[in-house]
XYZ file of C-alpha atoms in Angstrom:
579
model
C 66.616 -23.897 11.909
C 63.280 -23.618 9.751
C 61.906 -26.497 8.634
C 62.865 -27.633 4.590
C 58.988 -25.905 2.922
C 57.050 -29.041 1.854
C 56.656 -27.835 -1.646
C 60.823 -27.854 -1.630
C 60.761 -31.455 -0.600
C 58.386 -32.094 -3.344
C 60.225 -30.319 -5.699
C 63.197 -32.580 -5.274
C 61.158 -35.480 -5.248
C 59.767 -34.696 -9.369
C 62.990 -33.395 -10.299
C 65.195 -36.575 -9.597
C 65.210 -39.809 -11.710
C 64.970 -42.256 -8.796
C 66.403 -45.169 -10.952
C 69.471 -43.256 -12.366
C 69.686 -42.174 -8.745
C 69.843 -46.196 -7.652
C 72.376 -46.868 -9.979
C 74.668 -44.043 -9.348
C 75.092 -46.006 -6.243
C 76.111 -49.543 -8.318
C 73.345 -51.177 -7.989
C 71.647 -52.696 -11.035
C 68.262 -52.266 -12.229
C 66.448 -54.678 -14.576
C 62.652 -54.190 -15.897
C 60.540 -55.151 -13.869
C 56.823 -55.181 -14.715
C 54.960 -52.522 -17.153
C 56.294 -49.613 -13.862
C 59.367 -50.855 -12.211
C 62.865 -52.005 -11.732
C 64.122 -54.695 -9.115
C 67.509 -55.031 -7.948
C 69.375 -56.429 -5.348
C 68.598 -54.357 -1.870
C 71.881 -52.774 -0.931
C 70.795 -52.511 2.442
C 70.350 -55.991 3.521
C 72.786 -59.324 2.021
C 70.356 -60.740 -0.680
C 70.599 -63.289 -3.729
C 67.365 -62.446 -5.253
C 66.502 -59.306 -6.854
C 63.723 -57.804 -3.983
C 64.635 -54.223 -4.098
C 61.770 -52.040 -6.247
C 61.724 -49.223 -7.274
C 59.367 -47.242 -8.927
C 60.687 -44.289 -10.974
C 56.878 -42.330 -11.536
C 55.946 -42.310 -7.988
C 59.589 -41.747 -6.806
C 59.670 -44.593 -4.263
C 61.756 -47.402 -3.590
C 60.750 -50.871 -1.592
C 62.356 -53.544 -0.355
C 60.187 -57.329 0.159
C 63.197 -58.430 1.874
C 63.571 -55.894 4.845
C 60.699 -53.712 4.305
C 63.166 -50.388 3.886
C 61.606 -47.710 1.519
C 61.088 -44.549 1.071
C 61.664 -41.519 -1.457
C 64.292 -39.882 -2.971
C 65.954 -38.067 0.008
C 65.755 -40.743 2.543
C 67.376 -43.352 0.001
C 70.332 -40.682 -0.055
C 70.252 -40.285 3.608
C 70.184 -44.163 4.236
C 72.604 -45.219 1.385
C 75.179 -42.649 2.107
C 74.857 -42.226 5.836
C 73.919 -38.679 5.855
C 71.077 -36.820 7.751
C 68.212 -35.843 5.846
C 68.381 -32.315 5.732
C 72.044 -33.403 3.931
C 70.751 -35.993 1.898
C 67.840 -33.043 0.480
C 71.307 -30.799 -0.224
C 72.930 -32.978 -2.322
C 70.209 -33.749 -4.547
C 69.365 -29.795 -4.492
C 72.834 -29.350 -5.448
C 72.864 -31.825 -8.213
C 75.779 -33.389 -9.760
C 77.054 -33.941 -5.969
C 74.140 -36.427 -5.267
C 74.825 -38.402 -8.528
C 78.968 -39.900 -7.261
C 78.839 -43.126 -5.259
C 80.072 -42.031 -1.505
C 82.363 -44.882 -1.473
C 82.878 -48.750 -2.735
C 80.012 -49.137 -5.878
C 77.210 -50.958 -4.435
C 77.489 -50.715 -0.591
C 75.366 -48.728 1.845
C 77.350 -46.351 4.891
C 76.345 -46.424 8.117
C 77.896 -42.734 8.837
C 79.948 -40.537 6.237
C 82.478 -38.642 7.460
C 83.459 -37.088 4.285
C 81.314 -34.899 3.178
C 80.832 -34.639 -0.893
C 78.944 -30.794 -0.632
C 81.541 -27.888 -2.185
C 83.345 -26.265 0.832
C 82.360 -22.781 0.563
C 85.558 -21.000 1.514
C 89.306 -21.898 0.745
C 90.899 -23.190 4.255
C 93.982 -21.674 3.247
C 93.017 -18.067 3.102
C 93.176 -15.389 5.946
C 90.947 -14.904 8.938
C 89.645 -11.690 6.860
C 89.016 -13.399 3.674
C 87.382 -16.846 5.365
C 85.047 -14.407 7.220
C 84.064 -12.477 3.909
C 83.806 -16.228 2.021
C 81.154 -17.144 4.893
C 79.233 -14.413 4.211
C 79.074 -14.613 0.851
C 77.666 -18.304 1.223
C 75.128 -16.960 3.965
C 73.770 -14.101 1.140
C 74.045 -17.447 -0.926
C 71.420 -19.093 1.153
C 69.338 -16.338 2.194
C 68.586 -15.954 -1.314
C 67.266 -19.818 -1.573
C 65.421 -20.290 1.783
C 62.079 -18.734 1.523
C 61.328 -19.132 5.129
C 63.812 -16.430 6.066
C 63.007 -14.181 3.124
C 59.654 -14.472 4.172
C 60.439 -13.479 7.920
C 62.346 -10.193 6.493
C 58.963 -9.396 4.772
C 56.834 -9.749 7.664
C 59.344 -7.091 9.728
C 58.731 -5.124 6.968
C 62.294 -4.713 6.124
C 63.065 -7.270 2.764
C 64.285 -4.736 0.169
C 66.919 -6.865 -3.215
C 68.639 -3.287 -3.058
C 69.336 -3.919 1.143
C 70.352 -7.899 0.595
C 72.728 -6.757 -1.831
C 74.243 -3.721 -0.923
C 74.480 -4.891 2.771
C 75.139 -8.734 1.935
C 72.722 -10.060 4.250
C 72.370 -13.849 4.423
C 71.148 -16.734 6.242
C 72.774 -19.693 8.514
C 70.472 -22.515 7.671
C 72.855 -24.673 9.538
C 74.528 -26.436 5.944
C 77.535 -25.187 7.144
C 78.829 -27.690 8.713
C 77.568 -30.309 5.998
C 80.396 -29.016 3.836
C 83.126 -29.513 6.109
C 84.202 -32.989 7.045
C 84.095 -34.779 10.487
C 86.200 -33.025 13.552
C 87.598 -37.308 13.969
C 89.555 -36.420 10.438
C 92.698 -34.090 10.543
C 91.066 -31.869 8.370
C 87.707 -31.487 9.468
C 89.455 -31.112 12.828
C 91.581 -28.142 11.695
C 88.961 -26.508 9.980
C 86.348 -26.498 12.975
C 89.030 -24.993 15.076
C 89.574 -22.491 12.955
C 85.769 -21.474 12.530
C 85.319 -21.752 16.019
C 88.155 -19.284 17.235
C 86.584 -16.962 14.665
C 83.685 -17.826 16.634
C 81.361 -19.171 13.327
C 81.185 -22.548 15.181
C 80.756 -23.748 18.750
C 82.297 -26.265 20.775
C 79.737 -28.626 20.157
C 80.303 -28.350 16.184
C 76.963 -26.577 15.689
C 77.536 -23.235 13.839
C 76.786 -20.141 16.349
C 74.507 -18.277 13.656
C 72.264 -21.241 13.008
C 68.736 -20.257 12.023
C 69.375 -16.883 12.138
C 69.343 -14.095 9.295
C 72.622 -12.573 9.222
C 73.697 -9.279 8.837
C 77.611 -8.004 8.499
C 79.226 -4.752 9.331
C 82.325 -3.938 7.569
C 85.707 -2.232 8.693
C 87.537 0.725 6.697
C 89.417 -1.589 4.704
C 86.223 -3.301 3.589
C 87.180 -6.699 5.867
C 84.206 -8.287 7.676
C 84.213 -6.731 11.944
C 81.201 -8.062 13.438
C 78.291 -10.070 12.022
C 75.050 -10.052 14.315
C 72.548 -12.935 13.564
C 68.941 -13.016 14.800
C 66.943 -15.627 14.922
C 63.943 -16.340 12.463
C 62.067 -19.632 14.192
C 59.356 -18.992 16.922
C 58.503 -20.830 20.358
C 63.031 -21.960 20.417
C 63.313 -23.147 23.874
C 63.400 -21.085 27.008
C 66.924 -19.323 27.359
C 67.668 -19.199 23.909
C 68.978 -16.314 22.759
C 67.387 -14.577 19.880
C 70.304 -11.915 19.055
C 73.933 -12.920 18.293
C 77.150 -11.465 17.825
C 80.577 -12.671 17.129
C 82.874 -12.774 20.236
C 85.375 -10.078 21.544
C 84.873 -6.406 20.515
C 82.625 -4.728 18.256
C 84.692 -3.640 14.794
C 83.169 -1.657 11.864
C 80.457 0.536 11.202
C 77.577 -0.011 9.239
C 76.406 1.799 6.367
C 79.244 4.100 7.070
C 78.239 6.326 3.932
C 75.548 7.684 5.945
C 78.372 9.505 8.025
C 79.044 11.990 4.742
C 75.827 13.379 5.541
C 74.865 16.629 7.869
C 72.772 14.921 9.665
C 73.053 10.991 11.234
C 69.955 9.119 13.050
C 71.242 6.650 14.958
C 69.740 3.287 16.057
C 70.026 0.860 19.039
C 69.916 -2.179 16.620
C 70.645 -3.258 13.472
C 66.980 -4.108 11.987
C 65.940 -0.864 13.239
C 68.621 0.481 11.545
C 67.271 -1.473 8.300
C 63.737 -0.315 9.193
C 64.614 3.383 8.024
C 67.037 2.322 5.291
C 64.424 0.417 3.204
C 62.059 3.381 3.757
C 63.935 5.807 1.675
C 65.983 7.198 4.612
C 69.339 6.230 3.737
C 71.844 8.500 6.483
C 71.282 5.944 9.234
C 73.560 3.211 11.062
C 73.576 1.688 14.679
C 75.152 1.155 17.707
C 75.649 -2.288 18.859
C 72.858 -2.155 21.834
C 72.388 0.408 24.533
C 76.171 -0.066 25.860
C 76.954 -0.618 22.215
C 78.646 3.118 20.996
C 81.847 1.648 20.312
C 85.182 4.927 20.148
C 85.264 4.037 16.642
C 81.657 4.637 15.082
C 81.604 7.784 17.674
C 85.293 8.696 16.355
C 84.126 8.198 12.836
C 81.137 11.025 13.965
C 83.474 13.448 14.770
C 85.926 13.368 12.127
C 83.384 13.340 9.081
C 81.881 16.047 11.178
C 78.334 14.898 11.366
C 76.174 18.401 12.822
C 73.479 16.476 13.590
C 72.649 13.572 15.277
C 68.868 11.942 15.705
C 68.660 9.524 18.568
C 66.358 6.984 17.686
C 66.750 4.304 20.294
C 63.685 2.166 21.482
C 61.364 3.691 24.066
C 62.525 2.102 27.430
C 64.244 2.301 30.209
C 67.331 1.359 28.860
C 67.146 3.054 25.622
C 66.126 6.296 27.370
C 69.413 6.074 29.724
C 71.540 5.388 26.994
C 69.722 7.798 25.100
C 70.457 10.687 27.525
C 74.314 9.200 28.157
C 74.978 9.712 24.660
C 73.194 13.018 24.156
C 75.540 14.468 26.556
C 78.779 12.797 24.940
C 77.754 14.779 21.454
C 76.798 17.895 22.719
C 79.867 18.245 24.528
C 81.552 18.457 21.002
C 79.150 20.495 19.109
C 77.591 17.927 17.738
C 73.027 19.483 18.055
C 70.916 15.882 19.114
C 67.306 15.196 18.790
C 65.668 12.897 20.290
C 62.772 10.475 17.969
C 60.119 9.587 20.159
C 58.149 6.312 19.586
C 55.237 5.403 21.965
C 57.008 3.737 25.366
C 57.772 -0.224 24.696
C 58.176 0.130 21.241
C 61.290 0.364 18.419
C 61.703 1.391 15.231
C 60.621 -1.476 13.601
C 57.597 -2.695 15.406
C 56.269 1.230 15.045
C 56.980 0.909 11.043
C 55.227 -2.799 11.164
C 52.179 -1.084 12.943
C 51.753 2.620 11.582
C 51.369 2.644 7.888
C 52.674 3.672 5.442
C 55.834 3.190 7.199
C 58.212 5.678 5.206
C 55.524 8.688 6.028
C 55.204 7.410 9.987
C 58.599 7.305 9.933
C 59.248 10.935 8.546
C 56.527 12.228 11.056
C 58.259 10.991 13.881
C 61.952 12.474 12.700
C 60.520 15.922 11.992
C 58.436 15.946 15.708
C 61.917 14.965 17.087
C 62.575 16.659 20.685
C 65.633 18.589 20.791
C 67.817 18.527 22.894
C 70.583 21.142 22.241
C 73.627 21.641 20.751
C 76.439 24.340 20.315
C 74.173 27.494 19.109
C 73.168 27.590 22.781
C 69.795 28.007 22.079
C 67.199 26.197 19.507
C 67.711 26.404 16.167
C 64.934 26.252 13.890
C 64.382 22.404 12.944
C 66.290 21.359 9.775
C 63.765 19.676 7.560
C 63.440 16.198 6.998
C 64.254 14.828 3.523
C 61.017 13.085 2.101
C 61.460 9.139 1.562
C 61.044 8.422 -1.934
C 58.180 6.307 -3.266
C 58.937 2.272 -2.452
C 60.407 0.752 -5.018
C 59.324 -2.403 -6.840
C 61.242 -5.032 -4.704
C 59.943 -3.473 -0.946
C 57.816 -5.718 0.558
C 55.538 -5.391 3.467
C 53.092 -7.335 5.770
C 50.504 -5.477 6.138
C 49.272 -4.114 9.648
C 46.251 -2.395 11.579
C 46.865 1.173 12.049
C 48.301 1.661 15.702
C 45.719 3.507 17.596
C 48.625 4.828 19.450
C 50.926 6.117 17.113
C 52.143 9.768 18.132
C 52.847 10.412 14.376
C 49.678 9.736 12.658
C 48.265 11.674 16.090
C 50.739 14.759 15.107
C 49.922 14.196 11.628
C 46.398 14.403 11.624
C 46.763 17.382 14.078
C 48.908 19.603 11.553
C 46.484 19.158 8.408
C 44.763 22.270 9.978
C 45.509 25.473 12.616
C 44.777 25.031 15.782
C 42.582 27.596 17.342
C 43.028 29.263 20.228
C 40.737 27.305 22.353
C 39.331 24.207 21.217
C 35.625 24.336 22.413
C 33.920 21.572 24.865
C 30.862 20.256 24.080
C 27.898 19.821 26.895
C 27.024 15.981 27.629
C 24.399 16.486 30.314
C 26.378 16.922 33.388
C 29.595 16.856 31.708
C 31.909 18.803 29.823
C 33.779 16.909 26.541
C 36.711 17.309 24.272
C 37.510 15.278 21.726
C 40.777 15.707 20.380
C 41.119 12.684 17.151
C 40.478 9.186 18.730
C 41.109 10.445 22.544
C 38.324 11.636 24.714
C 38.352 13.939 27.657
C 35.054 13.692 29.899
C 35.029 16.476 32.735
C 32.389 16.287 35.577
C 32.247 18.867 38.424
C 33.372 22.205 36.568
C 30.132 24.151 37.752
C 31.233 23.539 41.399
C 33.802 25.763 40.642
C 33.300 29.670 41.293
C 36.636 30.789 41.697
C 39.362 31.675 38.651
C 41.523 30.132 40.858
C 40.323 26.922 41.630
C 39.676 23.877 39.058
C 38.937 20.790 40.866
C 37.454 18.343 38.655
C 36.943 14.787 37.515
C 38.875 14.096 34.297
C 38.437 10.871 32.489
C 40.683 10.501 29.795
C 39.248 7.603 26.836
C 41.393 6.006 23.926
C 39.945 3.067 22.644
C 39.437 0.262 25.187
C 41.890 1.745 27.872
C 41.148 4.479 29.841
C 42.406 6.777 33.386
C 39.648 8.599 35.928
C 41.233 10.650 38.478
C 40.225 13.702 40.300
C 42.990 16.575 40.720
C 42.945 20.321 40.423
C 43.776 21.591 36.975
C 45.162 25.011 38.212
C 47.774 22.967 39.766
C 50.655 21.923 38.103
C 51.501 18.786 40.060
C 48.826 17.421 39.996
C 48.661 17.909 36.177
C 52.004 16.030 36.086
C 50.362 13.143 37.765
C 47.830 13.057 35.705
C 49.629 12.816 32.622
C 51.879 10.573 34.116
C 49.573 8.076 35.230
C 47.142 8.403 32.018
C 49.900 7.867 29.664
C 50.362 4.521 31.319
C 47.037 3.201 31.367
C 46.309 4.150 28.135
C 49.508 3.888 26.166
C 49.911 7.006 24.628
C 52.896 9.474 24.583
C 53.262 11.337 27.572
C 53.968 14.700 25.269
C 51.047 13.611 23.597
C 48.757 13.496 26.643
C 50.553 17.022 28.115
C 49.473 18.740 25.194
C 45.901 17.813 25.317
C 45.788 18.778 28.757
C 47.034 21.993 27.821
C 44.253 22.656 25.341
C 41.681 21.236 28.171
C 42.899 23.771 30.852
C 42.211 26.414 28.413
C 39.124 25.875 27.463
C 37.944 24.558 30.679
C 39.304 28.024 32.029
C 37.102 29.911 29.250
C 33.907 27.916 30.562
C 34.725 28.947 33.722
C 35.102 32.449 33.311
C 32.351 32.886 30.718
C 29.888 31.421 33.243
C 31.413 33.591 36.520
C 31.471 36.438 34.329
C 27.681 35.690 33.206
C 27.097 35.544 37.024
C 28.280 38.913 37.796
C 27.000 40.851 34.875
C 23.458 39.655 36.404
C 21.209 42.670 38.230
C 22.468 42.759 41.649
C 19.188 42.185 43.510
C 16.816 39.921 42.345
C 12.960 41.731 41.985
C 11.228 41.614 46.101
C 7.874 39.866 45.566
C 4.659 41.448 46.324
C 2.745 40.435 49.043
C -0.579 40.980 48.719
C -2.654 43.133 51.794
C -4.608 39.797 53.196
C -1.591 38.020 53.726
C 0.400 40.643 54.881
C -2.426 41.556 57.709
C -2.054 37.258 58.214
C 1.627 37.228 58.727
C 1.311 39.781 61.163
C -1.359 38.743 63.231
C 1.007 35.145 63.557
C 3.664 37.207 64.780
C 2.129 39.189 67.158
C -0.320 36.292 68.597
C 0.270 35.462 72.467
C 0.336 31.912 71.140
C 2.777 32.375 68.688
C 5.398 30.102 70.179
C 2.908 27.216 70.792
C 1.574 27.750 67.833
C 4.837 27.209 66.118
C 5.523 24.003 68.337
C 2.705 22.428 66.938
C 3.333 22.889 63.034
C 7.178 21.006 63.434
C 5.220 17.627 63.612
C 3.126 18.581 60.185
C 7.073 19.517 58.792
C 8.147 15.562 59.811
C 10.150 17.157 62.748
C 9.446 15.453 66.483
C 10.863 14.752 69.609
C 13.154 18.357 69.661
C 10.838 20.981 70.613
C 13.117 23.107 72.364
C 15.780 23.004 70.105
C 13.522 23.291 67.180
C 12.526 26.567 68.649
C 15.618 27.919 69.685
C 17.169 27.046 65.774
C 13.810 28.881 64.606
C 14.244 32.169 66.866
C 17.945 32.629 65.623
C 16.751 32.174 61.860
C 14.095 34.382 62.120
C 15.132 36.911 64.571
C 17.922 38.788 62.205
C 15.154 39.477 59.772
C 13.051 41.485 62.418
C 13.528 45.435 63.507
């Protein structure tokens, strides 16, 4: 649970009249000094007046035992309460104002707890689940630590509190509801816990955690999942909760009247597209989530198209492909939203803005992946988000580096041409395609059309991949993209189609440059010797001493020690150019 802000604390402390708070508790007050009051200390047995208290500084003191404190703590030490109980009841108001028992004397524990109970105890399992919420929303809407974490996912919207009810377990719960050693405290607890709101160890299952409900036909609460808001919780603890037994309800089931569904792996995610003007989305509960009555629901409202927007793992891609299968087998066309691998939905809109245009990018470059026309359709179109409205908050973030929709975006603002040209870096060949850089080295040691072995470095920002491979081979391509999409964390359809646009042009270089070396005159121009060396060049060859005279120029060529050889080598060279 979230620490109470400091500036709440301090608003409690200026809006309570310490003294009236004193003597709400019996104890009297008399003048004391220009400042203060003294009474009797009601924590300690007394027959002088040594209590003070000090109404413009809020603080109360004791000469006798030395107790003191402010507002809140003389709540939590009069009336035996902890402190973050003590701070409700003066929050709340006219509960902190009635004596907890006998006028005038101080409990060590209370047991009965003087906070409204948020829910009737008498009402059904339905309706105590609905009451609940309705106190979560309650408290979401006064703790501004958890309103403050749904800004910084980029997902607090008024419109989405409201319309989906979320709220907040800041763990006051259980300060409404009286001890489990009373009959009814007792009865109550075991009634929230076998709904699964509390645990065995009376601490409510949903503390700290921002709560959002799903809601059955009938408009009863099925399933509430909670996730936790405070940072650094201690290993083991698990940041995403549900209530026990089976999944019931769907959420946002309006979004089923629509052609055309994208479905999430979790609820923020979910959230992320709702608050960004796309408004036909709900979610399963986790990759082995798709409960028979969301997929039911599908069929029957006869969704005809499904976007499959689950994160980019492992397990999101096998669930992604399980369930892909399940809807086309009934008709049902799927695409498949592609965010860079390791992320979701909501970390891509927290890092690609604006968030409602990433978004849209992303659902219009979906990959299909059939349906019942057999073959592919052309690509419904994507309804615009509308502009954010007043309420829609969001942390700003850096532009991701590697998002594959401001990459696609940028690429559609103009054509593509047929080649995209390489430019000439000394001995290498570049591309640069937006913020990713292909070097090539070794292309001129290429002189067949068949044959592309070269040195590709691929750059994007700080990361980068070097391997050598042979472009003309398709295998090795693979393993290039493969391996270069995981070094440098971009999309592995992003990375194929730059290599596609590299093999052509590299194959233009290379043919321009073979062709350039064929249309050349096929015999380059004899030179002319001129008569005195031509008379020279024979006289060596046909001089007696022509072999010794050859032995002794190796020496003057740094050759030595390999006479015979070095002759021998020199005869064969030499002798296919003679009649």
């Amino acid at each position: 649970m979230p620490r109470i802000p400091e500036e709440e604390i301090e608003r409690i402390k200026r809006q309570t009249d310490l003294a009236a708070l004193v003597r709400s508790r019996g104890i009297e007050l008399h003048k004391h000094g220009s400042k203060d009051f003294a009474g009797k200390c009601p924590f300690h047995k007394e027959d002088t007046a040594s209590f003070i208290v000090t109404p413009d500084k809020g603080l109360f003191h004791c000469m006798g035992c030395g107790v003191a404190g402010n507002c809140i703590q003389f709540v939590e030490k009069f009336d035996g309460v902890s402190f973050r109980h003590a701070f409700e009841l003066l929050n709340d108001g006219k509960a902190a104002f009635s004596a907890p028992g006998p006028t005038g004397e101080a409990l060590k524990k209370a047991t009965v707890p003087r906070l409204e109970l948020p829910f009737d105890p008498a009402a059904t399992d339905a309706a105590l689940l609905g009451q609940v919420v309705d106190f979560y929303h309650e408290r979401l809407t006064k703790t501004p630590a958890a309103l403050d974490y749904l800004k910084g996912r980029g997902i607090y919207s008024e419109e989405a509190l409201r319309t989906f009810r979320l709220g907040f377990a800041d763990r006051t719960l259980g300060l409404r509801i009286p001890e489990a050693n009373r009959k009814a405290g007792a009865e109550i607890r075991t009634r929230l816990q076998s709904l699964g709101l509390m645990r065995e160890t009376g601490h409510e299952h949903f503390s700290g955690s921002v709560v959002l409900p799903t809601f059955t036909a009938s408009g009863e609460v099925g399933e509430m999942y909670g996730r936790k808001i405070t940072p650094n919780l201690r290993k083991g603890t698990p940041l995403h909760l549900y209530l026990q037994g089976p999944h019931e309800g769907i959420w946002n089931a309006d979004a089923l009247n629509e052609s055309e569904l994208i479905l999430c792996e979790a609820p923020f995610d979910a959230l992320t597209f709702w608050v960004n003007g796309f408004k036909n989305v709900t979610f399963i509960y986790g990759t082995e989530g798709f409960t028979d009555e969301l997929f039911d629901a599908i069929l029957a409202r006869k969704v005809k198209r499904v976007r499959i927007a689950y994160d980019a793992d492992d397990a999101g891609n096998r669930a992604a492909a399980r369930d892909t299968e399940r809807l086309l087998a009934h008709g049902i066309e799927v695409y498949r939203v592609k965010f860079p691998y390791g992320m979701d939905a909501n970390e891509y809109a927290q890092k690609v803005q604006p968030p409602g245009k990433a978004l849209q990018t992303l659902l219009s470059a979906a990959e299909w992946l059939g349906g019942a026309v057999g073959q592919r359709p052309t690509p419904p179109p994507t309804p615009a988000p509308p502009p954010p409205a007043a309420d829609v908050s969001h942390t700003p973030a850096p532009a991701c580096s590697s998002s594959l929709a401001a990459l696609l975006a940028a690429d559609e603002k103009k054509p593509l041409p047929d080649v995209t040209p390489l430019d000439r870096v000394g001995e290498y060949h570049v591309m640069r395609l937006g913020n990713r850089e292909y070097r090539v080295g070794g292309l001129d040691k290429n002189n067949s059309l068949e044959v592309l072995k070269v040195a590709v470095r691929l750059r994007h920002g700080e990361d980068f991949h070097l391997d050598s491979f042979d472009m003309a081979r398709d295998g090795e391509r693979r393993r290039f993209i493969e391996r270069a999409a995981e070094e440098t964390k971009l999309e592995k359809d992003l990375v194929k189609r730059d290599l596609g646009k590299l093999l052509l042009a590299l194959e233009q270089e290379q043919a321009d440059r073979i062709n350039a070396t064929l249309a050349a005159p096929s015999a380059a121009r004899v030179p002319e010797m001129s008569a005195e060396h031509h008379a020279e060049a024979l006289a060596l060859l046909k001089a007696p001493d022509l072999i010794d005279r050859i032995t002794r120029a190796f020496p003057t060529c740094g050759l030595a020690g390999e006479g015979p050889n070095s002759i021998s080598a020199y005869l064969a060279c030499t002798s296919r150019k003679l009649d």
